[in-house]
Tab-separated table of C-alpha atoms in Angstrom:
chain	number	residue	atom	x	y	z
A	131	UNK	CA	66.607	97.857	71.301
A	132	UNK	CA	69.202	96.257	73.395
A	133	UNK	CA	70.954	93.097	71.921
A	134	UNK	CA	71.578	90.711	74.640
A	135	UNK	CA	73.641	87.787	74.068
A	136	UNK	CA	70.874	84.777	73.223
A	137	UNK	CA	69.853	87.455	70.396
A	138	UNK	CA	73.136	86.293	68.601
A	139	UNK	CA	73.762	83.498	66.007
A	140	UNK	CA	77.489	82.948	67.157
A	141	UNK	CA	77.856	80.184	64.495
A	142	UNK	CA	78.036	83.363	62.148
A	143	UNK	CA	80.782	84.859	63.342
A	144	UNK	CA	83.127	86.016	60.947
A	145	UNK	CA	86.205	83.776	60.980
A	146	UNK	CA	87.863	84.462	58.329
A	147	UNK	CA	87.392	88.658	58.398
A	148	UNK	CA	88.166	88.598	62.081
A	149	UNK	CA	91.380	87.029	62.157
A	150	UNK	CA	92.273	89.192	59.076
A	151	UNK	CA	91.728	92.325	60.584
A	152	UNK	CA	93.254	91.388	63.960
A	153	UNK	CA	95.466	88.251	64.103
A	154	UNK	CA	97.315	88.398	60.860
A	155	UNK	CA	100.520	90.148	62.470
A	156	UNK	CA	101.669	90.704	65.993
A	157	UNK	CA	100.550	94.303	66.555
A	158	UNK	CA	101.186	96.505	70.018
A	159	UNK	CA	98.420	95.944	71.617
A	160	UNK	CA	98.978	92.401	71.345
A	161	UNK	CA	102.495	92.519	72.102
A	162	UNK	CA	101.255	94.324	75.719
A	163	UNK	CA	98.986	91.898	76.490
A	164	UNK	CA	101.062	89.254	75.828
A	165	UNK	CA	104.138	90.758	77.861
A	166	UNK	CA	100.873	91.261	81.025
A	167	UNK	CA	99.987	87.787	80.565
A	168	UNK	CA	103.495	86.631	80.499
A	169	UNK	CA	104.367	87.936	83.730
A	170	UNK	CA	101.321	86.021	85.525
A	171	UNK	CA	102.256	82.858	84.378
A	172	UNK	CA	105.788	83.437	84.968
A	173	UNK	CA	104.156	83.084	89.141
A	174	UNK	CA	103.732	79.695	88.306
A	175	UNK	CA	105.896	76.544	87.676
A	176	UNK	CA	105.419	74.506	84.548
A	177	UNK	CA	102.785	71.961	84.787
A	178	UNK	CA	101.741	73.755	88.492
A	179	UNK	CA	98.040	74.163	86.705
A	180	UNK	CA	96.009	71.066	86.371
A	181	UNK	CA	93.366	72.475	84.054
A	182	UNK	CA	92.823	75.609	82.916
A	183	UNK	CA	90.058	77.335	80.579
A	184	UNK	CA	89.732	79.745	77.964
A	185	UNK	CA	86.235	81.399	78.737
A	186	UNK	CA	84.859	82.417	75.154
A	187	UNK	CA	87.820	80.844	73.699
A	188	UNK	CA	87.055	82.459	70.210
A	189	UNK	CA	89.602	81.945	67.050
A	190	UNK	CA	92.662	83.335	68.845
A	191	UNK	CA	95.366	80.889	69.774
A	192	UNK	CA	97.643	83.267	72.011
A	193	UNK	CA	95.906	82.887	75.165
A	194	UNK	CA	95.883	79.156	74.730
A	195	UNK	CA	99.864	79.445	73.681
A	196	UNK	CA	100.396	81.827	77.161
A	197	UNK	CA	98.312	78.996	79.152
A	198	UNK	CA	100.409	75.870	77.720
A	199	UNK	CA	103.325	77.417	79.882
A	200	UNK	CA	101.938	76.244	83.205
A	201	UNK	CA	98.562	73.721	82.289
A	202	UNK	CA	98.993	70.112	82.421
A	203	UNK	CA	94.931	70.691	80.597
A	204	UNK	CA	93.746	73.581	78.894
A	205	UNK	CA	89.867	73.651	77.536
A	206	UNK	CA	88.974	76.064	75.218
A	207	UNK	CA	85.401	76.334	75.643
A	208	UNK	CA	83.438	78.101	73.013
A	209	UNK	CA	79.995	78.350	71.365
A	210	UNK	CA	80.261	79.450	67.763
A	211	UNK	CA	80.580	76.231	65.264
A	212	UNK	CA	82.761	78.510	63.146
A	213	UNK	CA	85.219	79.174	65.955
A	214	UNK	CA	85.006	75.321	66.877
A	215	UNK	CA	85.546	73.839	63.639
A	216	UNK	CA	88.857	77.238	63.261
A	217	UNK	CA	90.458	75.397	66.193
A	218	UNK	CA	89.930	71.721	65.800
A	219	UNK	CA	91.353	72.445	62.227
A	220	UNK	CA	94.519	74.152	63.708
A	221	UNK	CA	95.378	71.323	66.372
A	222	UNK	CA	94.115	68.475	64.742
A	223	UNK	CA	95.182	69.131	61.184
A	224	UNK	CA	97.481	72.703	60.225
A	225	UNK	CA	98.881	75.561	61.900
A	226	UNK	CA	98.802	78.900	60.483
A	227	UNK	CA	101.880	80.514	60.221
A	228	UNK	CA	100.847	83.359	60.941
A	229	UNK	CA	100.521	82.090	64.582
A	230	UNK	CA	104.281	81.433	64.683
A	231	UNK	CA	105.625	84.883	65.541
A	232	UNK	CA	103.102	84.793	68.158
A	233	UNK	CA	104.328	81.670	69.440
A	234	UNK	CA	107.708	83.541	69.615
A	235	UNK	CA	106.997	86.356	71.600
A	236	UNK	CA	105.219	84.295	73.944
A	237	UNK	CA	108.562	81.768	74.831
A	238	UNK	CA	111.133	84.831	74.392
A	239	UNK	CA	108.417	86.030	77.072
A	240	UNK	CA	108.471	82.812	79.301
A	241	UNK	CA	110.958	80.519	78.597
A	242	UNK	CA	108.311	77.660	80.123
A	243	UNK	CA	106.246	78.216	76.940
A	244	UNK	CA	106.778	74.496	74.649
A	245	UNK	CA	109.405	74.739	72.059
A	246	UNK	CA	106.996	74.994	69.397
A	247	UNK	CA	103.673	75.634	68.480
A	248	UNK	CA	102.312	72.216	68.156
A	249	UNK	CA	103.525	71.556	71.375
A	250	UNK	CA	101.782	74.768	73.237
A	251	UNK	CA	98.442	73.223	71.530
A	252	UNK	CA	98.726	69.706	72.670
A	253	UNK	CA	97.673	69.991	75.836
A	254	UNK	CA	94.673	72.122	74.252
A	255	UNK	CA	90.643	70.213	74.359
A	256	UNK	CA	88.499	72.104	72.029
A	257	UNK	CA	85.027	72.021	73.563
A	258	UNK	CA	81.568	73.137	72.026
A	259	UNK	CA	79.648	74.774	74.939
A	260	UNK	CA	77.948	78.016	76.311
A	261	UNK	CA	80.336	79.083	78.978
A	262	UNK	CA	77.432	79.633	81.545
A	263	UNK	CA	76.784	76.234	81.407
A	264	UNK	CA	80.127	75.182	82.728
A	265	UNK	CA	79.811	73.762	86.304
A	266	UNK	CA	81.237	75.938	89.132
A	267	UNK	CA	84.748	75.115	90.492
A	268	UNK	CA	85.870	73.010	87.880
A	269	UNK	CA	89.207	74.823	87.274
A	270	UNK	CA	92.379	76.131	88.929
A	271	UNK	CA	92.850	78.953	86.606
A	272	UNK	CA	90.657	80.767	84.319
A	273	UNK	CA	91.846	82.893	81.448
A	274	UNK	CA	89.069	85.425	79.134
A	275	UNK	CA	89.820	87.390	75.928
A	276	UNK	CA	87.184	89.880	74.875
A	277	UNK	CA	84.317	87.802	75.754
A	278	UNK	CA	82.079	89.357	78.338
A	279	UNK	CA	82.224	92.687	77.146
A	280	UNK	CA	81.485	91.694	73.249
A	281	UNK	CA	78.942	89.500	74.000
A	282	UNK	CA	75.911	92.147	75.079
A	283	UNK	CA	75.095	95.476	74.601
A	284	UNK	CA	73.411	94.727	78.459
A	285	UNK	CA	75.450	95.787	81.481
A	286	UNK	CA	73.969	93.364	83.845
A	287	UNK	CA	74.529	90.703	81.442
A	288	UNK	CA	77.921	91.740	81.390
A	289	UNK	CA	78.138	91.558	85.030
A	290	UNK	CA	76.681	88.034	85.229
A	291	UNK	CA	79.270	86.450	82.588
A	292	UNK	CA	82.100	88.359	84.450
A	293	UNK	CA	80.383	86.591	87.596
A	294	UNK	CA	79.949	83.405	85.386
A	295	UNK	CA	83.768	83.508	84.432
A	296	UNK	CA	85.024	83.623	88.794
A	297	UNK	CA	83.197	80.804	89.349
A	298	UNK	CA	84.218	78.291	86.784
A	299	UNK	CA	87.329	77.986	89.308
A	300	UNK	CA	87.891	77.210	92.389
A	301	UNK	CA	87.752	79.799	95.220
A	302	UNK	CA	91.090	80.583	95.564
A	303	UNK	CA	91.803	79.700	92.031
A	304	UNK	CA	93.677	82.404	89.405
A	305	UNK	CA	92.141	84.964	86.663
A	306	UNK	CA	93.225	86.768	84.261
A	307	UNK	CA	91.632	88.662	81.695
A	308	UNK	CA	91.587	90.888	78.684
A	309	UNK	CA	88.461	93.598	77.486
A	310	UNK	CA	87.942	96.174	75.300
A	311	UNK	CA	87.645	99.468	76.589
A	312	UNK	CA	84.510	101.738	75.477
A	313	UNK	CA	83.976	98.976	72.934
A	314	UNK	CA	80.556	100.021	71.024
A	315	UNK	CA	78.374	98.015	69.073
A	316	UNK	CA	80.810	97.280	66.058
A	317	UNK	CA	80.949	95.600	62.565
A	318	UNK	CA	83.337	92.571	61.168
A	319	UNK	CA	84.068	92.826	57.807
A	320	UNK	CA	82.083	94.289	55.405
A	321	UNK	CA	78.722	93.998	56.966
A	322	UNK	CA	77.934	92.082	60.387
A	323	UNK	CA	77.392	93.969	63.213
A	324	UNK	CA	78.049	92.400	66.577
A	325	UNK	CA	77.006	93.533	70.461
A	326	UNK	CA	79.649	95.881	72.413
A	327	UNK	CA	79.224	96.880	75.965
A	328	UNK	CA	81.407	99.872	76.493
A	329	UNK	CA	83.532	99.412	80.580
A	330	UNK	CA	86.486	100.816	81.551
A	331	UNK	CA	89.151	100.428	84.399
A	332	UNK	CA	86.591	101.729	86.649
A	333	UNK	CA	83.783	99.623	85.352
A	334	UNK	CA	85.745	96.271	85.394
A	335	UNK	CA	86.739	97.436	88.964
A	336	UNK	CA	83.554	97.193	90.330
A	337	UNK	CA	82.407	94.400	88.893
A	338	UNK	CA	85.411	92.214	90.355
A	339	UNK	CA	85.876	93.637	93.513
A	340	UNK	CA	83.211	91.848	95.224
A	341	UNK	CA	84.516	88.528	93.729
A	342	UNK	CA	88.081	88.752	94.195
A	343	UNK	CA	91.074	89.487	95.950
A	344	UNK	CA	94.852	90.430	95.005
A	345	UNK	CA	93.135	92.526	92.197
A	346	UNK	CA	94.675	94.190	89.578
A	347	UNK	CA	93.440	95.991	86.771
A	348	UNK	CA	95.324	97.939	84.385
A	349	UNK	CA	94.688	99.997	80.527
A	350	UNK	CA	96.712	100.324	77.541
A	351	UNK	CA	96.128	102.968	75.217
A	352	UNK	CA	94.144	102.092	71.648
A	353	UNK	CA	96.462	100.554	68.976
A	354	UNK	CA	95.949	102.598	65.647
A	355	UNK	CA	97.404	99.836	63.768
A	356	UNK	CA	94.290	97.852	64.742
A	357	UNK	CA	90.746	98.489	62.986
A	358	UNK	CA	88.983	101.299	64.388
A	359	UNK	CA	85.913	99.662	66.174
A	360	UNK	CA	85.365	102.614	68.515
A	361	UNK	CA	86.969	101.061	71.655
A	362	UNK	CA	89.476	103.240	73.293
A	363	UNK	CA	92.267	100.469	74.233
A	364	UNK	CA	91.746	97.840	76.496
A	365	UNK	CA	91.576	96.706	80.218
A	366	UNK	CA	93.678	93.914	81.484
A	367	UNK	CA	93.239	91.976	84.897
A	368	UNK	CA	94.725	89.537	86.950
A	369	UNK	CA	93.502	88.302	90.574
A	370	UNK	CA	92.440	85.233	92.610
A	371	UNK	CA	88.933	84.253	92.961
A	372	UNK	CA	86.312	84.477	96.265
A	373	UNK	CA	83.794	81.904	96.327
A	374	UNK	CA	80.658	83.300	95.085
């Protein structure tokens, strides 16, 4: 049976074992997004961004850290309580340190990055939503980190959040993105078991070309100092949205 995304309890999700497994050190594959990422915002001048989301924000703070570079406004919009409650606790009350090296690479990346890491989180607003019930247009640049594509096992639904994602800005407004590639149905820790939907270049392609333009979709190779969750690397993206 296919699990579609309404079939999840997202206030289960793993905190704790996922950052662990993934967010503990600054691996390659992070290091290449982050150096992608880096060289979209480096387009813009600080503050140039009003406000800005993170679509599925999840427990990871290096998108919001690449973001603080150019947002006056950043909302991290997310569902699971777990993820809420992992991200109020790191702006409102303590920082990881394991977030500092992170926090590094992004400013020796862009220079427009805050000083520190408190300061790339202040402009961060921590907001308990579904993404598809954010109302159209209501950004000037949207930013998504392993959301759509590890949120179903359905390709259409897939589709629609990628759709979902271009329109919470402005047509005309920036993207940029991050998925796993091939990603399978795959397990946290010792035991939960979460939806994949496997895409590819090719996949992601498709989907966006119809609600984009200035395009661009690259692929770096699978990180084997990562857990093994099946996925064969990942897909990065950058381009400007079409009204849809």
């Amino acid at each position: 049976m296919t699990t579609h995304n309404d079939d999840v309890d997202w206030d289960r999700w793993p905190v704790a074992d996922y950052l662990r497994e993934n967010y503990r050190e600054v691996h390659p594959a992070d290091t290449a997004v982050i150096a992608h990422h880096s060289a979209f915002y480096r387009r813009f001048r600080p503050g140039a961004i009003a406000r800005s989301v993170e679509f599925g924000a999840g427990p990871n703070l290096y998108p919001l850290i690449l973001a603080s570079a150019v947002s006056r406004r950043i909302d991290a919009v997310e569902a699971g309580a777990g993820n809420v409650a992992y991200l109020q606790d790191q702006i409102c009350h303590r920082l990881d340190a394991s977030w500092l090296p992170f926090h590094a690479l992004c400013r020796r990346l862009n220079p427009d990055v805050p000083a520190t890491l408190a300061g790339a989180l202040a402009p961060v607003n921590v907001v308990h939503a579904d993404v598809r019930t954010l109302r159209p247009g209501s950004y000037e640049l949207a930013s998504m980190h392993f959301v759509a594509e590890g949120a179903t096992e359905d390709f259409a639904e897939f589709a629609d959040f990628c759709r979902t994602f271009v329109r919470t800005v402005e047509p005309g407004g920036h993207l940029v993105a991050a998925f796993m590639e091939n990603m399978p149905t795959y397990r946290i820790g010792p035991a939960s078991r979460w939806p994949g939907c496997p895409v590819d270049p090719a996949t992601v392609t498709e989907v966006f070309t119809p609600l984009t333009s200035d395009l661009d979709v690259t692929h770096i190779d699978t990180d084997p100092t990562l857990p093994d969750y099946g996925d064969s690397g990942m897909v990065l993206l950058t381009g400007v949205a079409e009204a849809v």
